[in-house]
Amino acid sequence: MSKRPHIKTTHKQIIEWGMNNINESGYGVDKSEMETHCWRCGHEEPALQKCHVIPYSLGGKDEPSNFRLFCYSCHLEQPNVNDYEETDKWVRETNVGTYNTFWKVREIHSSLYNEVTNHWGESLNDATKKWMVEEFIKRVKKKFGYIDERMTRCLIK
């Protein structure tokens, strides 16, 4: 396998491309914040990572349209597939739509998951799932003062 060449596309080029070509509706960031916030989760991040839409190993090109700017954690979760539409679809399906809340909401879900168990290696039963949903809603409302359907998009399914 050949070594990936140094990425020549700059953050500035990616931002300019994004501002001109991405419909921010359903995205995790407004165009005015593309330089400072993760494009998926909306978290303010001083060191956004250049993330290939199609990875170099799958034929992705070094050009602005093949990059999005994500925080480290979102970069790790991003799909690594040879499908140009998939990254934007994933962003729109999983962002919570409110700045700096994604990982806080995910943390609530993870802590709830750690508070439950299954019986003898079986999947979680319906009563446990019902309790988790009710408790999740209660904790998110307590932390943020509200909940909307976008806040459930970041949950690990």
XYZ file of C-alpha atoms in Angstrom:
157
model
C 0.000 0.000 0.000
C 1.408 3.375 -0.935
C 1.872 6.075 1.638
C -0.760 8.788 1.489
C 0.684 12.051 0.166
C 0.557 15.207 2.264
C -2.849 16.910 1.999
C -2.419 20.152 0.067
C -6.024 21.334 0.391
C -6.166 23.949 3.143
C -8.744 24.566 5.857
C -9.515 27.892 4.169
C -10.242 26.199 0.825
C -12.513 23.640 2.510
C -14.401 26.391 4.367
C -14.843 28.458 1.206
C -16.091 25.392 -0.669
C -18.440 24.499 2.189
C -19.882 28.001 2.447
C -20.641 27.998 -1.291
C -21.821 24.407 -1.702
C -23.295 22.963 1.494
C -26.874 23.618 2.435
C -26.467 24.232 6.157
C -30.058 23.181 6.853
C -29.774 20.002 8.885
C -26.033 20.435 9.253
C -24.378 20.771 12.673
C -22.984 24.240 11.984
C -24.039 27.535 10.425
C -21.951 28.804 7.529
C -20.717 31.685 9.668
C -19.171 29.180 12.135
C -17.586 26.706 9.693
C -14.098 27.885 10.615
C -14.470 27.326 14.364
C -17.097 24.622 14.957
C -17.320 20.946 14.001
C -19.541 20.604 10.960
C -21.330 17.619 12.503
C -21.743 18.179 16.236
C -21.389 21.962 16.346
C -18.757 21.810 19.095
C -16.390 24.769 19.131
C -13.014 23.303 18.320
C -9.773 25.217 17.750
C -8.168 22.320 15.836
C -10.744 21.008 13.361
C -9.533 18.033 11.372
C -9.625 17.749 7.586
C -11.740 14.645 7.043
C -11.985 12.896 3.691
C -15.514 12.290 2.431
C -14.075 9.445 0.379
C -10.852 8.226 2.026
C -7.624 8.397 0.063
C -7.346 4.589 0.295
C -10.666 4.318 -1.587
C -9.681 6.779 -4.304
C -10.606 10.041 -2.573
C -9.058 13.142 -4.096
C -7.147 15.999 -2.487
C -9.677 18.709 -3.358
C -11.951 20.885 -1.197
C -15.161 19.065 -2.160
C -13.775 15.825 -0.710
C -13.309 17.217 2.804
C -15.407 18.239 5.775
C -14.082 19.767 9.004
C -14.846 17.684 12.099
C -13.673 17.505 15.682
C -11.532 14.489 16.560
C -14.445 12.477 17.991
C -16.724 13.020 14.987
C -13.834 12.190 12.659
C -13.515 8.811 14.376
C -17.243 8.088 13.897
C -17.458 9.272 10.296
C -18.271 6.585 7.698
C -15.248 5.447 5.692
C -16.918 4.397 2.470
C -16.669 4.994 -1.269
C -19.974 6.876 -1.430
C -19.732 10.642 -1.783
C -23.248 11.285 -0.419
C -22.875 9.171 2.741
C -20.902 11.610 4.917
C -23.387 14.458 4.403
C -26.294 12.050 4.961
C -24.641 10.839 8.188
C -24.088 14.438 9.389
C -27.727 15.363 8.787
C -29.054 12.187 10.424
C -26.915 12.371 13.571
C -26.363 16.019 14.506
C -28.439 17.497 17.307
C -28.802 20.939 15.758
C -27.744 22.888 18.841
C -24.197 24.082 19.426
C -22.072 22.359 22.056
C -24.759 19.878 23.158
C -24.021 16.749 21.096
C -21.413 15.164 23.377
C -23.282 16.212 26.533
C -26.410 14.450 25.277
C -24.337 11.420 24.225
C -22.795 11.354 27.722
C -26.285 11.188 29.287
C -27.143 8.247 27.034
C -23.881 6.436 27.793
C -24.293 6.826 31.536
C -27.838 5.463 31.289
C -26.632 2.499 29.285
C -24.073 1.775 32.001
C -26.845 1.782 34.611
C -28.750 -1.103 33.017
C -28.017 -4.704 32.249
C -29.428 -7.539 30.265
C -30.367 -11.011 31.427
C -27.949 -13.817 30.656
C -26.462 -12.191 27.565
C -29.814 -11.492 25.895
C -30.680 -8.137 24.347
C -32.121 -5.441 26.564
C -35.750 -6.239 27.261
C -38.616 -3.901 26.409
C -39.175 -2.782 30.017
C -35.528 -1.744 30.337
C -35.641 0.104 27.007
C -38.826 1.909 28.075
C -37.196 3.006 31.335
C -34.098 4.203 29.447
C -36.168 6.350 27.076
C -38.162 7.917 29.923
C -35.037 8.507 32.019
C -33.128 9.916 29.033
C -35.885 12.456 28.368
C -36.003 13.416 32.035
C -32.214 13.914 32.301
C -31.892 15.871 29.061
C -34.750 18.171 30.087
C -33.094 18.688 33.464
C -29.714 19.527 31.875
C -30.916 21.738 29.003
C -34.428 22.777 30.023
C -35.956 21.195 26.911
C -35.697 18.241 24.534
C -36.526 17.912 20.864
C -36.234 15.054 18.403
C -32.869 16.281 17.142
C -31.329 15.512 20.533
C -32.012 11.808 20.069
C -30.070 11.658 16.782
C -26.695 11.309 18.505
C -27.659 8.143 20.350
C -25.768 4.966 19.654
C -28.303 2.516 18.321
